[in-house]
Every structure is written in structure tokens, then in C-alpha cells.
Short mmCIF file of C-alpha atoms and ligand atoms in Angstrom, two decimals:
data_model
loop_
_atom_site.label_atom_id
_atom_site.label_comp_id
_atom_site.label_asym_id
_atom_site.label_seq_id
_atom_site.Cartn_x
_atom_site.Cartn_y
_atom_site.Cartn_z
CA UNK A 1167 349.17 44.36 74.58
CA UNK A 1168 348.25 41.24 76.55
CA UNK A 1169 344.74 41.96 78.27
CA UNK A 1170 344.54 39.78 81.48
CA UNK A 1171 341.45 38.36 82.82
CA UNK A 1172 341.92 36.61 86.29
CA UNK A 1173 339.50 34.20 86.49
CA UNK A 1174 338.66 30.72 86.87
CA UNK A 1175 336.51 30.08 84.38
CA UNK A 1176 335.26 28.33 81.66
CA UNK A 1177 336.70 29.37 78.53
CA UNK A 1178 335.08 28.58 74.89
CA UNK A 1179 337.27 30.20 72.04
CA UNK A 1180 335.01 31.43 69.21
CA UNK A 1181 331.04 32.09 68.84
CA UNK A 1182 330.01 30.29 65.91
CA UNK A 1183 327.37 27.57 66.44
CA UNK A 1184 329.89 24.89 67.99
CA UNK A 1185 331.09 27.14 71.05
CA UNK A 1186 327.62 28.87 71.31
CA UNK A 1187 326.62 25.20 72.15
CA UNK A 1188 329.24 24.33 74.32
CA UNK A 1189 328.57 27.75 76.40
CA UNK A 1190 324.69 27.46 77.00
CA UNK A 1191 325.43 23.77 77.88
CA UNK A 1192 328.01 24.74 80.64
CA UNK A 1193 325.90 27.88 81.94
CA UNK A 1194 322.50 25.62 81.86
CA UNK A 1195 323.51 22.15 82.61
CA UNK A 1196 326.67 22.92 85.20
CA UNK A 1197 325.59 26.18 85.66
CA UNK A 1198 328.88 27.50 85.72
CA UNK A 1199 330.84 30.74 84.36
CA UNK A 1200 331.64 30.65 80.62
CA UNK A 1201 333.38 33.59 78.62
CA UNK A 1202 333.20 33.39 75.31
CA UNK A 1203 336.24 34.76 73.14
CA UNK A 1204 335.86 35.93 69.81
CA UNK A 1205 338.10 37.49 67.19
CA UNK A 1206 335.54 38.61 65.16
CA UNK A 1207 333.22 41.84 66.01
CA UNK A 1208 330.01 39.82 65.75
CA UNK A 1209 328.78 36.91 67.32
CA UNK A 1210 327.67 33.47 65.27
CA UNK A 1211 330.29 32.47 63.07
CA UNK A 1212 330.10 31.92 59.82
CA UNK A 1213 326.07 31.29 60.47
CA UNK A 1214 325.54 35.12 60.93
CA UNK A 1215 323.16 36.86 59.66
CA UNK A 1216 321.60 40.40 59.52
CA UNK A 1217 319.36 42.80 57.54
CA UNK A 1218 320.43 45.39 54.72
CA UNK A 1219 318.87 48.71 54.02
CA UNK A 1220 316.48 46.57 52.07
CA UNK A 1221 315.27 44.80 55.17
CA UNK A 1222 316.57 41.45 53.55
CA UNK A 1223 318.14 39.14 55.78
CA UNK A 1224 322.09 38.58 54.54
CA UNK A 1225 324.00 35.24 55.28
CA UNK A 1226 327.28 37.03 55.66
CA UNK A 1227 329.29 33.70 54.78
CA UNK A 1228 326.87 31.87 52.22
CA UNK A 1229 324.10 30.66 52.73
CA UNK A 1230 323.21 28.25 55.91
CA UNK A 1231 320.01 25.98 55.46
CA UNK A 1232 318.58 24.00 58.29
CA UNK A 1233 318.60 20.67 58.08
CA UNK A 1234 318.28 17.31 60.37
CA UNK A 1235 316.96 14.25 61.41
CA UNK A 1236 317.86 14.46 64.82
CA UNK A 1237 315.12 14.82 67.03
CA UNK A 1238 317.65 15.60 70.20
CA UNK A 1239 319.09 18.70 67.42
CA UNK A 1240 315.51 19.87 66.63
CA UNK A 1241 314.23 19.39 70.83
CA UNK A 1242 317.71 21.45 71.69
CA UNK A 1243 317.32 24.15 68.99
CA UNK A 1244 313.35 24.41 68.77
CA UNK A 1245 314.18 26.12 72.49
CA UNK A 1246 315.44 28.81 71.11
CA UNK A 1247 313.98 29.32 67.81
CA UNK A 1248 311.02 28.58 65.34
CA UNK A 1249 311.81 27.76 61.80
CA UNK A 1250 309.86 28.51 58.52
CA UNK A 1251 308.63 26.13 56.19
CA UNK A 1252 311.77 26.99 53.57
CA UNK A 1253 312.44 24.13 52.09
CA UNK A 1254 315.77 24.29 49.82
CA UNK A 1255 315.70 23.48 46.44
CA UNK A 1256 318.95 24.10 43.96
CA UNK A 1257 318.76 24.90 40.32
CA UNK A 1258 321.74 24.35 38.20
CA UNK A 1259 322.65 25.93 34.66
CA UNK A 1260 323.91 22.95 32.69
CA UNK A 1261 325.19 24.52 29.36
CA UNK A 1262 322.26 26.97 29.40
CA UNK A 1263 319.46 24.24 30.67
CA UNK A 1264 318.22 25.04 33.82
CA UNK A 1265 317.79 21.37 35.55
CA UNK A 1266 317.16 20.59 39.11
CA UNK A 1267 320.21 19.57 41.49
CA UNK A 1268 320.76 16.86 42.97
CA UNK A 1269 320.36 15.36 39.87
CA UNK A 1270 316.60 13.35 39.79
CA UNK A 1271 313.80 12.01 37.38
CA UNK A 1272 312.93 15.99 36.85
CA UNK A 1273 316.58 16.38 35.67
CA UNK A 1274 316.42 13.69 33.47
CA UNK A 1275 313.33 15.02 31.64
CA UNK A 1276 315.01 18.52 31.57
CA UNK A 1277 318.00 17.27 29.58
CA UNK A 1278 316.83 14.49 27.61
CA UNK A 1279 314.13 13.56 25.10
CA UNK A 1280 311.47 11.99 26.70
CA UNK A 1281 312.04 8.46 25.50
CA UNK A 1282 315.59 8.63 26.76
CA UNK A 1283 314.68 9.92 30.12
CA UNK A 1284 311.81 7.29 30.40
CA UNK A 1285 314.75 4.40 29.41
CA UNK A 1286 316.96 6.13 31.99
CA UNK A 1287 314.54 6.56 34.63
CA UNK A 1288 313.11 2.65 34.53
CA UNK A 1289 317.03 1.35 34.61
CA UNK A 1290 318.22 3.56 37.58
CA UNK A 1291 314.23 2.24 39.55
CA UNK A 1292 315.47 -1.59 38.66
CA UNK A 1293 319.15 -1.12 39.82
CA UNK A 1294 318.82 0.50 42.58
CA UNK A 1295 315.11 0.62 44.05
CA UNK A 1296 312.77 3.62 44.12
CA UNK A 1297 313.88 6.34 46.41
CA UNK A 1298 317.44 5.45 46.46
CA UNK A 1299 320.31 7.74 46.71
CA UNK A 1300 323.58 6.97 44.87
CA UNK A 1301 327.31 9.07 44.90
CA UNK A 1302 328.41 10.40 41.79
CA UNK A 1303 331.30 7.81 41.71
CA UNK A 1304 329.44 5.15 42.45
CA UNK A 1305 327.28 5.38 39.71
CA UNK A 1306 330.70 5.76 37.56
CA UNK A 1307 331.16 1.92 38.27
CA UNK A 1308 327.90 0.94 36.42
CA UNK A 1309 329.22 -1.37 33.91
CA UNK A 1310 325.42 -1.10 31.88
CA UNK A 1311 325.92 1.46 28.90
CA UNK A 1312 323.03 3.47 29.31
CA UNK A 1313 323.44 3.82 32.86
CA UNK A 1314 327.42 4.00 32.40
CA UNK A 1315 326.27 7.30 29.74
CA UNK A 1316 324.33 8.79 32.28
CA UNK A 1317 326.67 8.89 35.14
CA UNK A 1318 329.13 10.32 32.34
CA UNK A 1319 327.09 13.17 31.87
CA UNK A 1320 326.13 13.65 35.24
CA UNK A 1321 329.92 13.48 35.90
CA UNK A 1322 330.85 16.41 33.54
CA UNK A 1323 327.89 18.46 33.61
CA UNK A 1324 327.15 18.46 37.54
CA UNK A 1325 329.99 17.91 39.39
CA UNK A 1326 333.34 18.24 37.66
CA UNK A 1327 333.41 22.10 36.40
CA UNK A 1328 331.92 22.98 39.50
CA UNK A 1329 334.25 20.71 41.76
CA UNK A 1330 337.07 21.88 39.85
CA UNK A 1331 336.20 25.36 40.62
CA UNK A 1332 335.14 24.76 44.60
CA UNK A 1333 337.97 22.44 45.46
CA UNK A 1334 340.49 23.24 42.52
CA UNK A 1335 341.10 19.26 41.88
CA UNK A 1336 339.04 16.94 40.30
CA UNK A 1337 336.26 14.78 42.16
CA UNK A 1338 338.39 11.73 42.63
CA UNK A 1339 340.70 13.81 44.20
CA UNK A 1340 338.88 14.80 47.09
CA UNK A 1341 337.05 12.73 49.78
CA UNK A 1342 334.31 10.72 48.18
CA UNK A 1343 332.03 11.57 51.31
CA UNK A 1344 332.16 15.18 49.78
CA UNK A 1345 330.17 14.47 46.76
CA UNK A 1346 328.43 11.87 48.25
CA UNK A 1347 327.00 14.87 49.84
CA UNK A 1348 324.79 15.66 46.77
CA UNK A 1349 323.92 12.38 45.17
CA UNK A 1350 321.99 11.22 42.43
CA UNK A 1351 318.01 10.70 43.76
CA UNK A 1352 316.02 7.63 42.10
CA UNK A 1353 312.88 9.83 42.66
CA UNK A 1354 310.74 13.11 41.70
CA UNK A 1355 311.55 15.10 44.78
CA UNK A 1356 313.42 18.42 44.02
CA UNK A 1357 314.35 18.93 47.69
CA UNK A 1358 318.62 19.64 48.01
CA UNK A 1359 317.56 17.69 51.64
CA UNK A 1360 315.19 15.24 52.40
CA UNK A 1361 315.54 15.37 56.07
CA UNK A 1362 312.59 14.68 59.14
CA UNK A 1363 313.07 18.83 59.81
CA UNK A 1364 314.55 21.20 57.68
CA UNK A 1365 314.25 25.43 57.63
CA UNK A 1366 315.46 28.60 58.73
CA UNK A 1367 314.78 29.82 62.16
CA UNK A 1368 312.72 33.02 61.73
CA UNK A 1369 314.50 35.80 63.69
CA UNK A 1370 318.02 34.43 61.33
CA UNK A 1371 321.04 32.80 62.78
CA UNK A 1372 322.31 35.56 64.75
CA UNK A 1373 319.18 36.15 66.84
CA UNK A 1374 318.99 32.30 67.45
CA UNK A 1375 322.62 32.31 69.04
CA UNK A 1376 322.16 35.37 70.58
CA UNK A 1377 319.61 33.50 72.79
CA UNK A 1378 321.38 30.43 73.33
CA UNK A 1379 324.09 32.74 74.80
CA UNK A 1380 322.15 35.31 76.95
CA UNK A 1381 322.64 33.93 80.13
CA UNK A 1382 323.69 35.23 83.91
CA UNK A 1383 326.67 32.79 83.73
CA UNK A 1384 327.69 33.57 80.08
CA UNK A 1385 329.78 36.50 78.91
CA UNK A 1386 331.16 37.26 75.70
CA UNK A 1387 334.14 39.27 74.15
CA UNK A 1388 333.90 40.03 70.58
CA UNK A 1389 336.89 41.50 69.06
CA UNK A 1390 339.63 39.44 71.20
CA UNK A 1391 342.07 37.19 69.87
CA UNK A 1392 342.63 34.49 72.12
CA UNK A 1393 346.60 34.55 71.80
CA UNK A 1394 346.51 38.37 73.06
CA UNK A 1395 344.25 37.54 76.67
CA UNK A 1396 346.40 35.87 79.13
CA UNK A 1397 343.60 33.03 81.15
CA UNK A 1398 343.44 31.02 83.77
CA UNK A 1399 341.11 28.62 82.60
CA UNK A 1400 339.03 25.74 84.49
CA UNK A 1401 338.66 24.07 80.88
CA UNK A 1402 339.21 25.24 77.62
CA UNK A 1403 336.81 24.73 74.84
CA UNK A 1404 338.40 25.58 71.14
CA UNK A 1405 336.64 26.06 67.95
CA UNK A 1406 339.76 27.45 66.07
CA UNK A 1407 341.93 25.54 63.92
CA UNK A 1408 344.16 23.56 65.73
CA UNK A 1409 347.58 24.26 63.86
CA UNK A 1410 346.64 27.94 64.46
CA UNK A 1411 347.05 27.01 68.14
CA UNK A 1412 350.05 25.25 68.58
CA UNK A 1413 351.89 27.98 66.50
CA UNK A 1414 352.02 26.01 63.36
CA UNK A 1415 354.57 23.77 64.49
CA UNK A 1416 354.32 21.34 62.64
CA UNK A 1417 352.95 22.80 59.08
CA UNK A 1418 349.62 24.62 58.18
CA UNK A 1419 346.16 22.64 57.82
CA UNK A 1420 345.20 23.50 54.27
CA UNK A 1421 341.43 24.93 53.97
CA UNK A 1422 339.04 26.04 51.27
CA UNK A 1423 338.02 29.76 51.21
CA UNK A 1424 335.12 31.86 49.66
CA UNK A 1425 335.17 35.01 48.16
CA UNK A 1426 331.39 36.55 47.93
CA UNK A 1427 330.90 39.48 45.35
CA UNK A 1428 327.52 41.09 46.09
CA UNK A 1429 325.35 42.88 43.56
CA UNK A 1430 321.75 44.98 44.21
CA UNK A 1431 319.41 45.37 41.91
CA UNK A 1432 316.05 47.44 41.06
CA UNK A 1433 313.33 44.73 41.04
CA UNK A 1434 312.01 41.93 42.94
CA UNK A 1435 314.01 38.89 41.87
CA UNK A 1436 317.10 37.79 40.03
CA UNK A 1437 316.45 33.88 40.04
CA UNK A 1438 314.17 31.34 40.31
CA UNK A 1439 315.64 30.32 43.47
CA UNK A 1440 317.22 31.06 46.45
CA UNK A 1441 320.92 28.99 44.76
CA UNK A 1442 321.63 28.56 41.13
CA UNK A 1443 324.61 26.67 40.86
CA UNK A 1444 326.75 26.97 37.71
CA UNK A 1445 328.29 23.59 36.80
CA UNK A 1446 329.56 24.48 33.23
CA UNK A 1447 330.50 28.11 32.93
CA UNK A 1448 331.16 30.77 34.89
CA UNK A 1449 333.76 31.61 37.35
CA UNK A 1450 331.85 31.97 40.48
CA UNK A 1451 330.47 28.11 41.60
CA UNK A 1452 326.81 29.89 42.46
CA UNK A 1453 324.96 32.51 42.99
CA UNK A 1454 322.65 32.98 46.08
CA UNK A 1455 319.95 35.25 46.46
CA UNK A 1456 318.99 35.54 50.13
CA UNK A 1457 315.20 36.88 49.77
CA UNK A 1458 314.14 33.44 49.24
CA UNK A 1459 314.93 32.57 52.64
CA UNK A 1460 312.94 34.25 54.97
CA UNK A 1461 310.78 35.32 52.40
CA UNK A 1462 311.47 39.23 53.01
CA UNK A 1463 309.12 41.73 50.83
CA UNK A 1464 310.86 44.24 48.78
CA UNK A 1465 311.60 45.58 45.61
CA UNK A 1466 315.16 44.96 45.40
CA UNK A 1467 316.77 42.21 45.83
CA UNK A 1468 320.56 41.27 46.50
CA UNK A 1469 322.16 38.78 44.98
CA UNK A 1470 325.80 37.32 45.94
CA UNK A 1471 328.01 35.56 43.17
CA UNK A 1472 330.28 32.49 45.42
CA UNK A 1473 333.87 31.86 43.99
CA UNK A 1474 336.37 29.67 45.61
CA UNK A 1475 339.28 30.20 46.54
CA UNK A 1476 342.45 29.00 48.81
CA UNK A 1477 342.82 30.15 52.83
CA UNK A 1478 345.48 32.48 53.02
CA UNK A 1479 346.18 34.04 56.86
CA UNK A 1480 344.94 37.44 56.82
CA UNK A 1481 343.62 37.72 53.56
CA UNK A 1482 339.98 35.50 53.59
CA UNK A 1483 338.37 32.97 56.33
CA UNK A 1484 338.74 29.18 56.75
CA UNK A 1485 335.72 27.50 55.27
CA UNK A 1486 336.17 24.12 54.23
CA UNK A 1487 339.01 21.53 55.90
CA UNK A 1488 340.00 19.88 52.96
CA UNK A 1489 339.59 16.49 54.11
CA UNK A 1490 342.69 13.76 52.78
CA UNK A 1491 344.90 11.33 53.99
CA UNK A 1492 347.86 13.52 54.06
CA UNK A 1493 345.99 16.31 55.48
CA UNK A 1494 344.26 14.58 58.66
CA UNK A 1495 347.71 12.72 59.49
CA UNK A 1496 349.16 16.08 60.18
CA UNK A 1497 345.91 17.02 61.90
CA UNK A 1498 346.58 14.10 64.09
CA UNK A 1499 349.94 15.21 64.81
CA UNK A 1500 348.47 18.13 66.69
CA UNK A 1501 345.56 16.27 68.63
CA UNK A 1502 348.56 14.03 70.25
CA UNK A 1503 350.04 17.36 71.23
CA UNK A 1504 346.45 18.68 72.46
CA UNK A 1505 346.21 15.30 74.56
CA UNK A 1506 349.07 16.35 76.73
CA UNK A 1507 347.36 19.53 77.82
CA UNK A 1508 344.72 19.14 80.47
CA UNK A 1509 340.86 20.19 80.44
CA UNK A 1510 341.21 20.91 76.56
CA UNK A 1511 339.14 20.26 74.10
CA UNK A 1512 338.84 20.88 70.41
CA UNK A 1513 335.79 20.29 68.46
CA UNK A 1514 333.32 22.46 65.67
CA UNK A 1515 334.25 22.06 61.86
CA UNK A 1516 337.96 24.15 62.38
CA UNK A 1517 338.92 22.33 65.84
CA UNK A 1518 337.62 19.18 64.55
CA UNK A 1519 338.80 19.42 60.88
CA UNK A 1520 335.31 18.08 60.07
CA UNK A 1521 333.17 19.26 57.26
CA UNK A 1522 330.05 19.22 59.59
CA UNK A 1523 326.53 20.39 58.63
CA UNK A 1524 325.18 22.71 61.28
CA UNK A 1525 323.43 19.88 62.95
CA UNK A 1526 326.22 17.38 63.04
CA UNK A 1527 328.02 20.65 64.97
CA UNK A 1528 325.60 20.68 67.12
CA UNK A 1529 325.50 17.28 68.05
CA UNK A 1530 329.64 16.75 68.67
CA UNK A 1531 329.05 19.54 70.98
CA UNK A 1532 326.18 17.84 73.04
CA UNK A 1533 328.29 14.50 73.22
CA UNK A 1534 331.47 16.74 74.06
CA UNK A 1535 329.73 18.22 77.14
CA UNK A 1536 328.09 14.61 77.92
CA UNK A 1537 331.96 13.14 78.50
CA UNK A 1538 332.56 15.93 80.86
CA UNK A 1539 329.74 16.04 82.86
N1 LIG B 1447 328.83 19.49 43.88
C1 LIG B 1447 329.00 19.59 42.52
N2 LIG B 1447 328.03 20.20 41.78
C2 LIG B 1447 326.91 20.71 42.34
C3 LIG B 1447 326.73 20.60 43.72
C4 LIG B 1447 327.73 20.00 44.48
O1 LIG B 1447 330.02 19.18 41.98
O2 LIG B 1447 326.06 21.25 41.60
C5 LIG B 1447 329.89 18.81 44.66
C6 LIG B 1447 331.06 19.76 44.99
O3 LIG B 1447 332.24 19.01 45.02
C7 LIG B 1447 330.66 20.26 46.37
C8 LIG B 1447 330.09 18.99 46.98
O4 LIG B 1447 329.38 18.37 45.91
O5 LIG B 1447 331.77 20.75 47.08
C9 LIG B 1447 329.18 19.22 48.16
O6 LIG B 1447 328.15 20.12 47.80
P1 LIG B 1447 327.29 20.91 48.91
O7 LIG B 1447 326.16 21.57 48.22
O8 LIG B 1447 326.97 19.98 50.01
O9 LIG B 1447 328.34 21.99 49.40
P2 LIG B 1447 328.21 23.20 50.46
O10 LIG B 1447 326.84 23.78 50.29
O11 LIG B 1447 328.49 22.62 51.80
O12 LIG B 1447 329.29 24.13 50.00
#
């Protein structure tokens, strides 16, 4: 039945980083009333977080690593929150050869002889500078053999199993920005990110929103779904998927699922790192073991295998907007429609149909409140 809240108010729909934002900034900066709405019967989105019998802090949804070089992201967060020192690092099992990811002088020497990796290492300094980061498909142009082999291998043994399993096409397929994400370093440093400030606050994810929400002005409803409470809203902040919205009017926005298969076992640790990606074999893309993150003593440890998989309404959660011509046209079809409706907004990676990074969430939501105010 429709639940009825008479009120003026502010209105952010979900509680995930983006509208956790949007709410402290309206109860803090305008202090005005916000209620939150969630359909979910937790707080913090896919970020959250909590700890098992073990005492080992779970990432419910995968794991979420810190990262930025925005100082106004780190000033706005550090308010809340301390982070650890965790930097991430990635290992990858490349036809049983562990080697590091993204691929970097240390992969080289893992998976070739050392005069090969030495050739490869000097061409890839005098191409493209020390320190340099290059796409996957870039590096697929280079019309010099050796560096044309490389990029071959790195092609088939990093990213297109594991693509192939994440996105179910083939790199080319998808939006080069995607593995542009992970590109080939022309340096030593083993580091997944190289950003200014990078770790995981040290209460988790879930504490950290908890206190960007506790506020006088702020209330929350966990468990609602914002098509069964009837509002009266002053503006209307929405971090759901758009097409979701308007009905599905004019088609479904296609997204990128996960499936996580957890497994506990008797001793302290399953891997040599907190991810192991598998870019040859397996079903699963990777498997995470969550210990490694805030470094939690104990003698088990819990490890989560990742597999991929399509959205599908009621059965899984909408990870990944799979970002494509055809895809953000119909996207666009809906944003006219939003235009029409006054003191509405849509933003975070769903309302935005943006794969953002936490931090790049964080900031849309800053600059969102910044046009209002
Ligand atoms: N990727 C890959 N092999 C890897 C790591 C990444 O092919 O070992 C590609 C894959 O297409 C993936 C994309 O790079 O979707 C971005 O990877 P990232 O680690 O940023 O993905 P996320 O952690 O956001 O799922």
C-alpha cells in the first residue's frame, strides 16, 4: 500500500555514496530537511560493508578501494573518516604465472626471459617516456614488432578472457575508456592506482556514511521503494536508474551484474593478495579476499569468487552501465523527459549512467549541489 509522507522536503532516492553526499550537503550547507529513501535494508550502497563472525570486514558488493587525487574529495571525506595506509595491488594468474596487473616492468620479467623483458622494457622507455601509462588498444597500434608482440600478449593474456567474461563481448566492443582504466605502466610500481591519496577508511564504508548522514535535518528510510511513498517534494535528488523511473517507457538501460560465491576457510590466508584476477581460466573474473583490507587478525579467512553476469529485474543488482553509443542515446531519451520535470535531478553511477569511481561520485555530487545553491 502507498505510505504517505506529507512533507515538504528534500527528497534524495537511495543511500549509496552519491545520495549520502547530496544529503549531508543539503542538511550542512542549506541546512534544510532531507529524507533519504532506500529500497534496500541497509544504508551505503553497493560501498557497504560489515563484519562476519570472524570479525573480518565484508565488502558486500566487491570490493571498494579508495582512491583520488582530489584534494576537495580527500578535505570533504577526511571529515568523516581516517583511512589506512592499504595500498591496492592486483595479482593476475596468466596460464598458471602469477604476474602483477596492470601489466609493468615486474610483469615483463615474470613472463619473459630476462633478455626479452630487458629488449621489451628499453623499447616501451624510448616510445613512450618513463612513467607513462598506455590503453591496451593503443598499444595494439604499435606498428614495431616487438612492441606489436607484446601488446598481443598483453591483449590475450590480460584483458580479453577476462573482458570476455566481465562484459561478455570482446574489448573493442566496449568503451575504450573502460580498459583504459587499467593500462599498461612504463615503470616498476605494482600499485593498481597511483593516485595523491588512496586507502580504506578505518571504521569501513558503512560507518563512514553513517556519519555523513547523522544529522538533526537528515532522516532515513531503509526498506522503502520510492514508487510505493506518495511525496511532496521541495527537490528531488535520484540515484536510481533513470529508465526504472519513467516506467521503462521507452526500453530498459542494459547493465552489468555480479554474482559473488563466498567460501571460509580454516587458516589465515588464501592468496597473496587482497584480488587475484584470473585472465585465462576460470569462470569467475577474480577472487577477493577481504582480510587484506583492513588488515583484520584471524585464523580464517573468507574468500569471495566474482562472476559476471547480465542485470535481470529482481533476480541480481545493477553494477556496471554498459557504456555505448546505442545505449546512452536511449539514456538521453529519458534525461529530455527528466528536463520537463521541475527541481529534479539525477546523478551517481545508475542516475548518471556513468561508470564513476567512488571519488568521481563524490565530486558530481559536490558540483550538483554547487548549481543549486
Ligand atoms: N581488465 C581486464 N583484465 C584485468 C583487469 C581489467 O581485461 O586483469 C579490463 C576489464 O575489461 C575490466 C576493465 O579492464 O572491466 C576495468 O577494470 P577495473 O579493475 O577498473 O574494473 P572494476 O574494478 O571497476 O570492476
Amino acid at each position: 500500500m502507498a505510505d504517505s509522507l506529507n512533507t515538504e522536503s528534500n527528497i534524495v532516492v537511495g543511500c549509496g555514496i552519491s545520495g549520502a553526499v547530496i544529503a549531508n550537503l543539503i542538511a550542512t550547507k542549506f541546512n534544510e530537511k532531507v529524507i533519504i529513501i532506500e529500497k534496500k535494508s541497509h544504508i551505503a550502497g553497493s560501498c557497504f560493508d560489515y563484519r562476519d563472525n570472524n570479525g573480518i570486514c565484508i565488502h558486500k558488493y566487491g570490493s571498494h578501494i579508495f582512491h583520488t587525487n582530489s584534494e576537495i574529495v580527500w578535505d570533504y571525506l577526511s571529515q568523516f573518516t581516517k583511512f589506512n595506509n592499504y595500498k591496492h595491488k592486483v595479482i593476475a594468474i596468466v596460464d598458471g604465472i602469477e604476474t602483477n596487473i596492470p601489466f609493468n616492468f615486474n610483469s615483463l620479467y615474470q613472463v619473459f626471459p630476462k633478455n626479452i623483458a630487458l629488449k621489451l622494457q628499453n623499447k616501451l622507455i624510448e616510445n613512450y617516456g618513463q612513467d607513462s601509462k598506455i590503453p591496451i588498444l593503443e598499444l595494439k597500434k604499435e606498428k614495431d614488432k616487438d612492441l606489436n608482440f607484446l601488446a598481443d600478449f598483453i591483449y590475450k593474456k590480460i584483458f580479453l578472457e577476462y573482458t570476455k567474461k566481465q562484459w561478455g563481448i570482446p574489448p573493442e566492443k566496449i568503451d575504450s575508456t573502460v580498459t583504459a582504466r587499467v593500462p599498461i605502466y612504463i615503470c616498476k610500481d605494482n600499485r593498481y592506482f597511483h593516485d595523491k591519496y588512496q586507502g580504506i577508511p578505518i571504521n569501513g564504508y558503512t560507518e563512514l556514511i553513517k556519519k555523513m548522514i547523522s544529522h538533526p535535518n537528515i532522516t532515513v528510510k531503509l526498506n522503502t521503494d520510492y514508487k510505493n511513498v506518495k511525496l511532496k517534494y521541495k527537490r528531488l535528488f535520484y540515484t536510481g536508474s533513470i529508465d526504472e523511473f519513467f516506467d521503462y517507457k521507452y526500453g530498459k538501460l542494459p547493465y552489468r551484474s555480479l554474482r559473488f560465491e563466498f567460501e571460509e576457510y580454516n587458516y589465515a590466508y588464501y592468496q597473496k593478495s587482497a584480488v587475484v584476477n584470473y585472465t585465462t581460466s576460470e569462470d569467475f573474473t577474480r577472487i577477493h579476499e577481504y582480510k587484506y583490507y583492513l588488515n583484520d587478525k584471524s585464523d580464517k579467512t573468507v574468500i569471495v569468487k566474482e562472476y559476471s553476469e547480465n542485470f535481470e529485474e529482481g533476480k541480481n543488482e545493477r553494477y556496471y552501465p554498459i557504456v555505448n553509443e546505442e545505449n546512452l542515446s536511449l539514456y538521453n531519451k529519458y534525461l529530455e523527459e527528466a528536463k520537463h520535470i521541475k527541481n529534479l535531478w539525477f546523478f551517481g553511477r545508475l542516475g548518471d549512467y556513468k561508470y564513476y569511481d567512488i571519488d568521481k561520485a563524490i565530486i558530481r555530487a559536490i558540483n550538483l549541489i554547487k548549481t543549486i545553491q
